[in-house]
């Protein structure tokens, strides 16, 4: 099915099941531990053995020699995979780093061997016996130094310009020129990267934890230099990903290589330090923002330049993306710079680009509002735009940012806020409020599904879509139930298997809208097949309560399958609507903090997110996504900092003891409001994504609240107490 005109009325609009806050259909499996993660697929590979990864002890250089003799003699050891016996490997489309290093080393903890043994303890012990000698060379690990020396790619020639920024900025009566920094971040998901691989002849099956099944399957086949049809990837349940499992990683490749070597299924799970240094992370940024405005608060010039680092061949963090679209202003400049750093690979992490970009832009907007002596909410409203500021002929499909800001301000009690910083105190706590706009582009992806109808009237959906804790099983079941007119308990959803039709996958906030649209397309086809079997017209047939009604006649849905199971398959594809209309999601975050006047400790007191993200398919799971993202934003603002050893080139705090993330005690009260919105230009579902929108803007809202509480403006994340304490007000 092709979607290239605005959706009007369709069966989804009945909203009998879609749009309802139903419980997760996989909830019982998750809460009872019956939903197996990748490493727990014991029945799939009952005779599996264990692989333990050996990582590089240097960050840059070469392996001079690797001696596995002692490891091979150790108890229980079945084999050792290295670059010497792995065969010729290709490189996947999505990976900057080689997943098996040697002789060249690109980064610290790059995998250089896999020791395979009967038990985990035997494999781990034998891994310590692998003797590796290196030739280390000096690497580049410092983004600040690279920026200062000019060792970056990109520059004025590659910048995107609209109008005359330089002239307009010079002429502006009110100006801001400030630099902000964000550190490296880790995904820190609950489930580690883990895989089980088994060969049957030339056919490979990998049970893994991967957000994008078809991407993983394609890259694994390409890396192993085997046909894609010979690879099956299975990933039905995932314990979090946040973008860290979008791409093929070392666990899946090494499990496949190990299973081929020892001719038995092999299980590989990356220990937590390997997840930090071997897999991907969100790269640090340095962001310079300049804004020029008239004295009445109209932006006339805006510029955003961002520096970030990655391995050679990588891409910059696109932290300027939101600045291109969020506020009006005729004269504009944006650009990214990339430093080649020999750190572990930088890549997508929840809301790549917008998340760190808004951490800077939304502080800058507050700083500008202060210069103008304007309320921060009103300054943002004054600079609203209805069209793409870089292309005035391209409108937004929906844009309800002002409603988000006004709704949030009223609900949060913004009118009670004294604009003067450090003006409210409760005992030892300085109290402040902050606001930050949320923005994330809405992406739609081609997505397919297969649907089956049994004589019993049970509808089964099969798609390689994944559920990374977001509720995919539930909203897909809701879509199928709504379209086929059956209750939820008559729908079976099967996900995460490359034998199923290729879906959008889980990433980029495109999963929910795109995957359900693919199910919608398959359901339309199944409705047509049912009507044909029953000898009626599909267009005028009504599907409800497990029945099909037409021209005064009623049929049980299952009657259409009495001659044999009905099976259909279709894919939702998109026309040029995304080219003719800018599709984005919007929101506003309001935060109240307390800062201890004696210690500088910051505590979140309450948080509110107001989101405009199309039709909300399941308010219960959508709210869960948003509050999880808000919590992640607290971590980004106050504590998360993946510290680089700039001498040896690795992340020092590479575990969950040293890399701090928020816990329940850090988050006292969160509230979410969804603006009642449908977007007929997005998909037949009229929905958009929301899981990343909930993160965007949170960090800046907290930073602005800290400033309001203390009068201390911090521009370098995280906002730790050591950056506050020296400037806190004197107290008796």
XYZ file of C-alpha atoms in Angstrom:
732
model
C 0.000 0.000 0.000
C 1.223 3.483 -0.815
C 0.447 6.439 1.421
C 0.742 9.682 -0.529
C -2.421 11.641 0.245
C -3.729 12.914 3.553
C -5.585 10.231 5.487
C -9.229 11.096 6.072
C -11.701 8.593 7.525
C -10.606 4.973 7.871
C -11.397 2.049 10.211
C -8.703 3.184 12.660
C -10.784 6.277 13.384
C -13.394 4.186 15.181
C -11.032 4.347 18.186
C -12.680 1.425 19.938
C -9.280 -0.049 20.826
C -6.637 2.209 19.256
C -6.102 5.283 21.397
C -7.114 3.489 24.587
C -4.835 3.094 27.595
C -4.815 -0.703 27.547
C -2.371 -2.827 29.537
C 0.615 -4.262 27.715
C -0.178 -7.619 26.163
C 3.344 -8.808 27.033
C 3.152 -7.439 30.564
C 2.623 -10.778 32.297
C 5.549 -12.333 30.416
C 7.808 -9.453 31.406
C 6.809 -9.329 35.067
C 7.069 -13.092 35.547
C 10.396 -13.389 33.766
C 8.857 -15.551 31.051
C 9.913 -13.285 28.176
C 13.404 -14.563 27.351
C 16.145 -12.111 26.438
C 18.786 -13.150 23.935
C 21.157 -14.862 26.365
C 18.243 -16.802 27.876
C 17.137 -18.623 24.726
C 18.154 -21.926 26.298
C 15.624 -24.057 24.450
C 16.747 -22.670 21.090
C 20.310 -23.876 21.649
C 20.363 -26.416 24.521
C 23.944 -27.554 23.881
C 25.417 -24.051 23.642
C 28.906 -23.272 24.882
C 30.250 -19.946 26.092
C 32.385 -17.353 24.364
C 34.320 -14.718 26.308
C 35.666 -11.647 24.503
C 39.255 -10.470 24.757
C 39.486 -6.717 24.141
C 42.407 -4.594 23.098
C 44.453 -3.167 25.967
C 45.531 -0.217 23.837
C 43.472 2.447 22.081
C 45.516 2.816 18.899
C 48.242 0.808 17.227
C 48.716 -2.771 16.077
C 48.703 -6.271 17.473
C 52.301 -7.406 17.096
C 51.596 -10.998 18.100
C 48.806 -12.966 19.745
C 49.611 -16.297 21.406
C 46.635 -18.531 22.229
C 48.546 -21.729 23.065
C 48.077 -21.517 26.822
C 44.396 -20.670 26.488
C 43.776 -23.605 24.146
C 45.273 -25.991 26.753
C 43.107 -24.670 29.572
C 40.285 -26.839 30.980
C 37.119 -26.898 28.920
C 38.422 -24.716 26.105
C 37.150 -25.659 22.643
C 38.725 -22.972 20.495
C 39.837 -19.361 20.160
C 38.713 -17.022 17.389
C 41.159 -14.359 16.225
C 41.622 -12.366 13.043
C 44.062 -15.089 11.964
C 41.425 -17.833 11.758
C 38.220 -15.834 11.249
C 38.590 -15.709 7.499
C 38.102 -12.641 5.344
C 35.544 -10.335 6.878
C 33.645 -7.523 5.239
C 32.295 -4.467 6.974
C 28.639 -3.671 7.544
C 26.933 -0.542 6.273
C 26.363 0.945 9.718
C 29.644 0.333 11.548
C 32.536 2.745 11.688
C 34.739 0.323 13.622
C 35.726 -3.212 12.629
C 34.006 -5.578 15.036
C 37.018 -7.917 15.152
C 40.317 -6.086 15.416
C 43.757 -7.219 14.436
C 46.337 -6.455 13.418
C 45.116 -2.811 13.342
C 43.584 -1.473 16.559
C 41.076 1.362 16.185
C 39.958 1.874 19.791
C 40.293 0.561 23.332
C 38.467 -2.719 24.034
C 38.081 -3.446 20.338
C 37.501 -7.201 20.269
C 40.619 -9.109 19.212
C 39.727 -12.666 20.294
C 36.923 -14.889 21.516
C 37.752 -17.771 23.841
C 35.147 -20.579 23.705
C 34.724 -23.088 26.513
C 32.139 -25.362 28.083
C 31.377 -22.934 30.912
C 31.525 -19.205 31.458
C 34.095 -19.565 34.231
C 36.370 -21.669 32.024
C 36.104 -19.217 29.130
C 36.791 -16.214 31.341
C 39.784 -17.879 33.020
C 41.271 -18.965 29.707
C 40.809 -15.472 28.254
C 43.330 -14.251 30.835
C 45.860 -16.659 29.289
C 45.738 -15.130 25.816
C 49.095 -13.397 25.448
C 48.994 -10.277 23.282
C 51.854 -7.942 22.436
C 51.141 -4.552 20.898
C 52.824 -1.690 19.149
C 51.014 1.337 20.511
C 51.003 4.682 18.731
C 49.894 8.083 19.920
C 46.208 8.747 19.376
C 43.836 11.707 19.517
C 41.345 11.608 22.383
C 40.658 15.243 23.256
C 37.839 17.136 21.491
C 38.856 20.463 23.070
C 42.405 20.080 21.789
C 41.222 19.114 18.307
C 38.967 22.164 18.153
C 41.707 24.471 19.399
C 44.199 23.163 16.856
C 41.744 23.247 13.971
C 42.100 19.494 13.420
C 38.506 19.149 12.249
C 36.652 18.598 9.015
C 33.809 20.817 7.950
C 33.851 24.578 8.074
C 32.425 27.726 6.509
C 32.342 26.162 3.050
C 30.048 23.397 4.242
C 27.835 25.532 6.487
C 24.171 25.983 5.647
C 23.322 29.675 5.285
C 20.053 31.511 4.749
C 20.055 35.273 4.271
C 22.948 37.326 5.629
C 23.705 36.114 9.128
C 26.926 38.087 9.571
C 25.361 41.399 8.588
C 22.159 40.871 10.551
C 24.001 39.744 13.668
C 26.351 42.723 13.549
C 23.372 45.081 13.236
C 21.236 43.468 15.954
C 20.756 45.725 18.989
C 20.633 42.731 21.366
C 23.127 39.877 20.958
C 24.176 36.596 22.554
C 27.372 34.692 21.813
C 27.875 31.696 24.107
C 29.480 28.261 24.055
C 28.002 25.146 25.651
C 29.405 21.651 26.118
C 27.934 18.200 26.579
C 30.078 15.179 27.546
C 30.170 11.685 26.106
C 27.179 9.579 27.186
C 26.549 5.841 27.410
C 23.256 4.107 26.571
C 23.503 2.121 29.834
C 20.560 -0.121 28.953
C 19.496 -2.921 31.297
C 20.126 -5.912 29.025
C 23.709 -6.241 27.787
C 24.596 -6.837 24.169
C 24.209 -10.608 23.905
C 23.806 -13.260 21.208
C 23.561 -16.997 20.633
C 24.636 -18.289 17.221
C 24.111 -21.720 15.679
C 24.940 -23.108 12.243
C 23.045 -25.806 10.373
C 25.114 -26.475 7.303
C 25.517 -23.086 5.643
C 22.466 -21.651 7.415
C 23.142 -19.353 10.376
C 20.627 -18.490 13.089
C 21.424 -15.784 15.631
C 19.266 -15.050 18.660
C 20.316 -11.550 19.615
C 19.339 -8.228 21.162
C 18.956 -5.908 18.200
C 16.554 -3.049 17.506
C 16.677 -3.324 13.708
C 16.416 -6.960 12.658
C 16.840 -6.461 8.917
C 19.780 -4.076 9.363
C 21.452 -6.605 11.668
C 20.793 -9.508 9.341
C 22.090 -7.595 6.310
C 25.236 -6.413 8.059
C 25.996 -9.832 9.528
C 25.705 -11.438 6.099
C 27.868 -8.738 4.561
C 30.499 -9.024 7.297
C 30.654 -12.836 6.998
C 30.567 -12.644 3.189
C 27.613 -15.017 2.951
C 24.228 -14.612 1.222
C 21.625 -12.740 3.242
C 19.163 -15.589 2.677
C 21.485 -17.829 4.716
C 21.073 -15.704 7.846
C 18.156 -15.669 10.258
C 18.088 -13.120 13.086
C 15.699 -13.540 16.018
C 15.124 -10.768 18.570
C 11.648 -11.021 20.133
C 12.352 -9.287 23.473
C 14.910 -6.581 24.154
C 15.847 -5.155 27.532
C 16.417 -1.613 26.357
C 18.515 -0.212 23.558
C 18.277 3.603 23.289
C 20.024 3.347 19.896
C 22.928 1.265 21.182
C 21.431 -1.835 19.554
C 20.517 -0.312 16.205
C 23.565 -1.851 14.602
C 25.402 -5.159 14.421
C 27.907 -5.370 17.249
C 30.771 -7.665 18.248
C 28.671 -10.097 20.300
C 26.649 -11.282 17.289
C 29.595 -11.496 14.913
C 31.867 -13.287 17.383
C 29.130 -15.736 18.363
C 28.703 -16.617 14.670
C 32.461 -16.983 14.137
C 32.834 -19.037 17.307
C 29.947 -21.359 16.419
C 31.460 -21.942 12.999
C 34.850 -22.754 14.548
C 33.708 -25.214 17.242
C 30.629 -26.509 15.382
C 28.340 -25.921 18.346
C 26.041 -23.069 19.302
C 27.962 -20.288 21.056
C 26.670 -17.716 23.543
C 28.372 -14.340 23.904
C 27.407 -11.519 26.270
C 29.501 -8.379 26.539
C 30.524 -7.529 30.128
C 29.495 -4.039 31.174
C 32.944 -2.428 30.600
C 32.868 -3.766 27.054
C 29.465 -2.205 26.469
C 30.923 1.200 27.348
C 34.157 0.877 25.369
C 33.433 -1.715 22.687
C 30.003 -0.572 21.502
C 28.724 2.881 20.577
C 28.095 5.999 22.650
C 26.753 9.539 22.254
C 29.768 11.712 21.451
C 30.633 14.874 23.341
C 29.859 18.232 21.760
C 31.095 21.801 21.878
C 28.369 24.149 20.650
C 28.586 27.854 19.868
C 25.286 29.702 19.567
C 24.822 33.292 18.456
C 21.462 35.050 18.456
C 20.648 38.603 17.400
C 17.269 40.188 18.098
C 15.368 43.439 18.012
C 14.666 45.109 21.340
C 11.078 43.868 21.226
C 12.291 40.268 21.029
C 12.137 39.276 17.361
C 15.078 37.091 16.311
C 16.810 38.550 13.256
C 19.892 36.330 13.192
C 20.639 32.886 14.616
C 23.724 30.678 14.261
C 24.545 27.282 15.718
C 27.900 25.578 15.186
C 28.753 22.233 16.761
C 32.007 20.289 17.182
C 32.061 16.552 17.926
C 34.393 13.602 17.382
C 34.366 10.090 15.985
C 36.603 7.463 14.459
C 37.886 8.040 10.947
C 34.992 7.618 8.535
C 32.408 8.544 11.160
C 29.863 11.342 11.157
C 29.374 14.369 13.400
C 26.659 14.563 16.028
C 23.966 16.578 14.243
C 23.344 18.893 17.182
C 22.266 21.759 14.930
C 19.254 19.920 13.471
C 16.554 21.494 15.672
C 17.948 25.001 15.201
C 17.189 24.772 11.491
C 13.474 24.353 12.167
C 12.463 25.505 15.629
C 12.392 29.314 15.607
C 11.756 31.996 13.011
C 14.466 34.359 11.837
C 15.393 35.459 8.318
C 19.182 35.218 8.669
C 20.573 31.841 9.661
C 23.778 29.829 9.829
C 24.316 26.244 10.981
C 27.287 23.942 10.649
C 28.968 20.883 12.110
C 32.656 20.118 12.577
C 34.111 16.629 13.038
C 37.334 15.784 14.817
C 38.838 12.365 14.155
C 39.237 10.845 17.622
C 40.529 7.375 18.449
C 37.808 6.752 21.007
C 35.153 4.039 20.791
C 32.639 4.637 18.029
C 30.235 7.566 18.366
C 26.779 6.876 17.019
C 23.048 7.151 17.613
C 21.701 7.481 21.134
C 18.108 8.392 21.976
C 17.215 11.520 19.955
C 20.636 11.859 18.307
C 21.239 15.459 17.327
C 18.250 17.099 18.960
C 18.915 15.820 22.490
C 22.362 17.441 22.919
C 21.481 20.282 20.550
C 18.525 21.399 22.640
C 20.648 21.145 25.790
C 22.495 24.144 24.332
C 19.878 25.982 22.261
C 17.266 26.116 25.008
C 19.715 27.616 27.498
C 20.652 30.185 24.863
C 16.983 31.074 24.396
C 16.660 31.678 28.143
C 19.804 33.763 28.196
C 18.488 35.846 25.312
C 15.116 36.281 27.028
C 16.943 37.603 30.088
C 18.891 40.091 27.995
C 15.594 41.279 26.520
C 13.903 41.323 29.945
C 11.208 39.024 28.524
C 9.493 36.017 30.026
C 11.224 32.896 28.608
C 7.917 31.325 27.540
C 6.741 34.496 25.772
C 10.100 34.926 24.017
C 9.718 31.474 22.500
C 6.120 32.133 21.487
C 7.066 35.440 19.880
C 9.518 33.649 17.582
C 7.171 30.878 16.483
C 7.124 29.897 12.808
C 4.496 28.041 10.802
C 6.863 27.101 7.970
C 10.345 25.696 7.549
C 12.548 28.774 8.172
C 14.964 27.592 5.479
C 12.168 27.037 2.934
C 9.232 29.367 3.460
C 7.114 27.470 0.908
C 7.224 24.282 2.991
C 4.706 24.265 5.836
C 4.652 21.986 8.864
C 2.072 19.212 8.639
C 1.106 20.044 12.224
C 2.769 22.468 14.627
C 1.213 23.071 18.039
C 4.213 24.296 19.970
C 2.457 27.417 21.270
C -0.344 25.273 22.679
C 2.230 23.075 24.423
C 3.913 26.104 25.986
C 0.693 27.793 27.081
C -0.833 24.572 28.413
C 2.327 23.707 30.318
C 2.756 27.189 31.752
C -0.804 27.250 33.044
C -0.717 23.727 34.456
C 2.697 24.153 36.099
C 1.885 27.464 37.737
C 4.433 29.430 35.726
C 2.623 32.707 36.506
C 3.668 32.295 40.152
C 7.343 32.359 39.194
C 9.264 35.435 40.316
C 11.535 36.238 37.347
C 14.381 37.352 39.600
C 16.963 34.577 40.106
C 17.674 33.333 43.647
C 14.502 34.989 44.930
C 12.790 31.969 46.470
C 14.131 29.983 49.392
C 12.664 27.231 51.554
C 14.985 26.500 54.467
C 18.286 25.374 53.031
C 16.850 25.011 49.515
C 16.952 27.633 46.768
C 13.951 26.972 44.492
C 13.803 27.627 40.761
C 11.636 26.898 37.717
C 12.841 26.304 34.186
C 11.364 25.678 30.755
C 12.722 24.043 27.627
C 11.087 23.393 24.277
C 10.948 19.800 23.020
C 11.430 19.116 19.322
C 12.101 15.968 17.349
C 11.549 15.347 13.669
C 8.911 12.806 12.692
C 10.295 10.126 10.390
C 8.300 7.499 8.533
C 9.839 4.260 7.303
C 8.688 1.588 4.901
C 7.189 -1.188 7.028
C 5.543 -4.520 6.273
C 3.501 -7.175 8.043
C 1.892 -10.556 7.434
C -1.549 -11.370 8.826
C -3.245 -14.719 9.272
C -6.893 -15.489 9.971
C -7.808 -18.871 11.448
C -11.212 -20.610 11.290
C -11.556 -19.795 14.994
C -11.419 -16.101 14.155
C -7.956 -15.574 15.644
C -5.852 -12.931 13.898
C -2.072 -13.420 13.944
C 0.345 -10.634 13.033
C 3.923 -11.380 11.980
C 6.508 -8.664 11.418
C 10.202 -8.297 12.205
C 9.389 -5.159 14.222
C 11.030 -5.206 17.657
C 9.873 -4.250 21.142
C 12.666 -2.610 23.131
C 10.445 -1.998 26.114
C 8.301 0.524 24.245
C 5.061 -1.444 23.874
C 5.253 -2.531 20.215
C 3.412 -5.786 20.919
C 0.500 -3.862 22.387
C -0.020 -1.118 19.819
C 0.347 -3.616 16.973
C -2.285 -5.814 18.634
C -4.515 -2.760 19.077
C -4.159 -1.871 15.396
C -5.002 -5.381 14.206
C -7.939 -5.650 16.599
C -9.362 -2.292 15.512
C -9.025 -3.061 11.821
C -10.433 -6.590 11.987
C -13.142 -5.898 14.550
C -12.001 -8.414 17.166
C -11.115 -8.043 20.853
C -7.469 -7.895 21.863
C -7.522 -11.443 23.206
C -8.234 -12.689 19.663
C -4.998 -11.203 18.333
C -1.586 -12.900 18.471
C 1.478 -10.768 17.732
C 4.807 -12.283 16.716
C 7.785 -9.937 16.430
C 11.527 -9.788 15.939
C 12.213 -12.594 13.458
C 13.841 -12.039 10.074
C 11.612 -14.776 8.636
C 8.790 -12.242 8.995
C 8.194 -9.269 6.661
C 10.645 -6.405 7.016
C 9.373 -3.597 9.241
C 10.529 -0.136 10.201
C 12.274 -1.481 13.294
C 12.704 0.404 16.566
C 14.713 3.578 16.230
C 14.574 7.262 15.453
C 11.104 7.599 16.999
C 9.695 6.105 13.788
C 8.807 2.643 15.126
C 5.275 3.005 16.488
C 3.738 5.032 13.681
C 5.523 3.217 10.854
C 5.093 -0.336 12.169
C 1.383 0.102 12.920
C 0.929 1.650 9.478
C 2.441 -1.526 8.007
C -0.023 -3.602 10.029
C -2.803 -1.307 8.820
C -1.804 -2.026 5.209
C -1.831 -5.788 5.819
C -5.190 -5.501 7.601
C -6.740 -3.680 4.647
C -5.595 -6.540 2.459
C -6.969 -9.121 4.912
C -10.338 -7.334 5.003
C -10.418 -7.533 1.202
C -9.533 -11.240 1.285
C -12.268 -11.903 3.866
C -14.824 -10.055 1.775
C -13.815 -12.001 -1.325
C -14.189 -15.334 0.505
C -17.604 -14.282 1.812
C -18.690 -12.917 -1.562
C -19.338 -9.371 -0.376
C -17.912 -5.901 -1.082
C -14.997 -4.996 1.165
C -15.571 -1.239 0.959
C -19.029 -1.399 2.505
C -18.461 -4.310 4.916
C -18.375 -3.613 8.657
C -15.964 -5.543 10.885
C -16.909 -5.483 14.571
C -17.429 -7.797 17.552
C -15.832 -10.699 15.679
C -18.472 -10.401 12.949
C -18.586 -9.140 9.378
C -21.807 -7.369 8.426
C -22.926 -6.450 4.934
C -26.307 -5.627 3.397
C -28.213 -6.948 6.375
C -26.251 -10.186 6.534
C -23.888 -11.208 9.349
C -20.960 -13.638 9.200
C -18.500 -14.831 11.798
C -15.062 -13.505 10.875
C -13.633 -17.023 11.069
C -16.079 -18.253 8.384
C -13.843 -16.674 5.779
C -11.090 -19.124 6.774
C -13.166 -22.295 6.875
C -11.720 -23.405 3.538
C -8.221 -22.833 4.868
C -6.247 -20.237 6.779
C -6.241 -16.828 5.106
C -2.737 -15.368 4.799
C -1.944 -11.922 3.386
C 1.072 -9.630 3.408
C 1.536 -5.984 2.569
C 3.908 -3.080 3.146
C 3.182 0.574 3.793
C 5.253 2.775 1.540
C 5.300 6.551 1.407
C 5.061 9.085 -1.358
C 6.388 12.618 -1.316
C 4.387 14.022 1.593
C 7.530 14.307 3.700
C 9.074 16.414 0.951
C 6.076 18.725 0.643
C 5.498 19.078 4.383
C 7.899 19.312 7.300
C 6.849 16.644 9.787
C 7.960 17.195 13.358
C 6.854 16.632 16.940
C 6.765 19.354 19.578
C 6.552 19.740 23.298
C 7.419 21.800 26.337
C 9.203 20.711 29.507
C 8.723 22.491 32.810
C 10.933 21.652 35.789
C 11.195 22.814 39.374
C 14.431 22.192 41.252
C 15.843 22.791 44.691
C 19.527 23.604 45.127
C 21.067 23.167 48.570
C 22.486 26.543 49.528
C 25.250 24.899 51.582
C 26.380 22.028 49.320
C 25.212 22.886 45.804
C 23.326 19.594 45.533
C 20.502 19.831 43.000
C 17.291 17.889 43.458
C 14.387 17.618 41.069
C 11.118 18.556 42.791
C 8.617 18.148 39.971
C 8.526 17.799 36.192
C 5.889 18.305 33.503
C 6.017 17.373 29.819
C 3.391 18.580 27.344
C 3.619 16.755 24.016
C 2.060 17.257 20.582
C 2.898 14.082 18.681
C -0.057 13.140 16.525
C -2.568 10.529 17.601
C -1.429 8.777 20.767
C -1.994 5.087 20.026
C -1.861 3.981 23.655
C -1.717 6.771 26.271
C -0.537 4.364 28.972
C 2.538 3.081 27.142
C 3.176 6.505 25.583
C 3.215 8.104 29.024
C 5.660 5.427 30.155
C 7.904 6.319 27.226
C 7.815 10.019 28.042
C 8.499 9.684 31.772
C 11.369 7.324 30.970
C 12.774 9.919 28.596
C 12.320 12.683 31.174
C 14.247 10.558 33.653
C 16.994 10.076 31.090
C 17.074 13.866 30.686
C 17.680 14.249 34.411
C 20.692 11.977 34.043
C 22.033 13.982 31.109
C 21.631 17.234 33.006
C 22.881 16.355 36.461
C 25.103 13.303 36.503
C 25.974 11.437 33.294
C 29.556 11.969 32.174
C 31.527 9.287 30.350
C 34.986 10.423 31.421
C 37.806 10.121 28.891
C 41.336 9.180 29.889
C 43.012 11.584 27.459
C 46.395 9.860 27.821
C 45.356 6.277 27.072
C 42.114 6.836 25.186
C 39.357 5.009 26.995
C 36.290 5.687 29.107
C 37.362 5.414 32.730
C 34.001 4.998 34.475
C 32.954 2.092 32.276
C 30.422 0.429 34.558
C 27.203 1.267 36.373
C 29.072 1.961 39.595
C 31.091 4.810 38.100
C 28.698 5.976 35.384
C 25.822 7.443 37.347
C 22.239 7.336 36.091
C 19.056 8.416 37.890
C 17.297 6.034 40.253
C 13.804 6.183 41.752
C 14.902 8.420 44.627
C 16.053 11.064 42.122
C 12.630 11.433 40.485
C 9.843 12.504 42.862
C 6.966 13.654 40.611
C 6.447 13.537 36.855
C 3.376 14.461 34.862
C 2.633 14.130 31.141
C -0.031 15.906 29.095
C -0.736 14.888 25.497
C -2.226 17.569 23.263
C -5.256 16.160 21.410
C -3.848 15.990 17.902
C -4.072 13.882 14.781
C -1.808 14.345 11.777
C -3.463 13.072 8.573
C -0.279 13.783 6.618
C 1.881 11.452 8.698
C 0.307 8.037 8.021
C -3.106 6.332 7.952
C -2.654 6.010 11.733
C -2.411 9.827 11.950
C 0.210 9.251 14.644
C 3.817 10.251 15.192
C 6.587 9.131 17.518
C 6.911 10.307 21.108
C 9.606 8.233 22.832
C 12.492 10.569 21.996
C 10.510 13.807 22.206
C 10.233 13.225 25.952
C 14.016 13.571 26.279
C 14.523 16.602 24.051
C 14.732 19.853 25.991
C 14.738 18.303 29.480
C 18.398 19.026 30.194
C 18.049 22.705 29.338
C 14.855 23.049 31.370
C 16.805 21.750 34.376
C 19.761 24.048 33.655
C 17.395 27.004 33.382
C 15.730 26.028 36.659
C 19.134 25.797 38.379
C 19.960 29.286 37.121
C 16.623 30.618 38.311
C 17.204 29.038 41.717
C 20.775 30.264 42.189
C 21.567 33.016 39.697
C 24.507 30.878 38.520
C 24.543 30.203 34.778
C 26.143 26.851 33.926
C 26.855 26.038 30.283
C 28.848 22.837 30.747
C 27.017 19.596 31.458
C 26.607 17.773 33.762
C 25.517 20.416 36.264
C 27.420 18.963 39.195
C 27.693 20.626 42.589
C 31.393 21.432 42.199
C 30.431 23.872 39.426
C 27.923 25.615 41.695
C 29.330 25.618 45.186
C 31.958 28.333 44.824
C 29.396 30.877 43.581
C 26.465 30.080 45.861
C 25.143 32.955 47.986
C 26.849 33.491 51.319
C 24.824 32.083 54.172
C 25.063 32.653 57.884
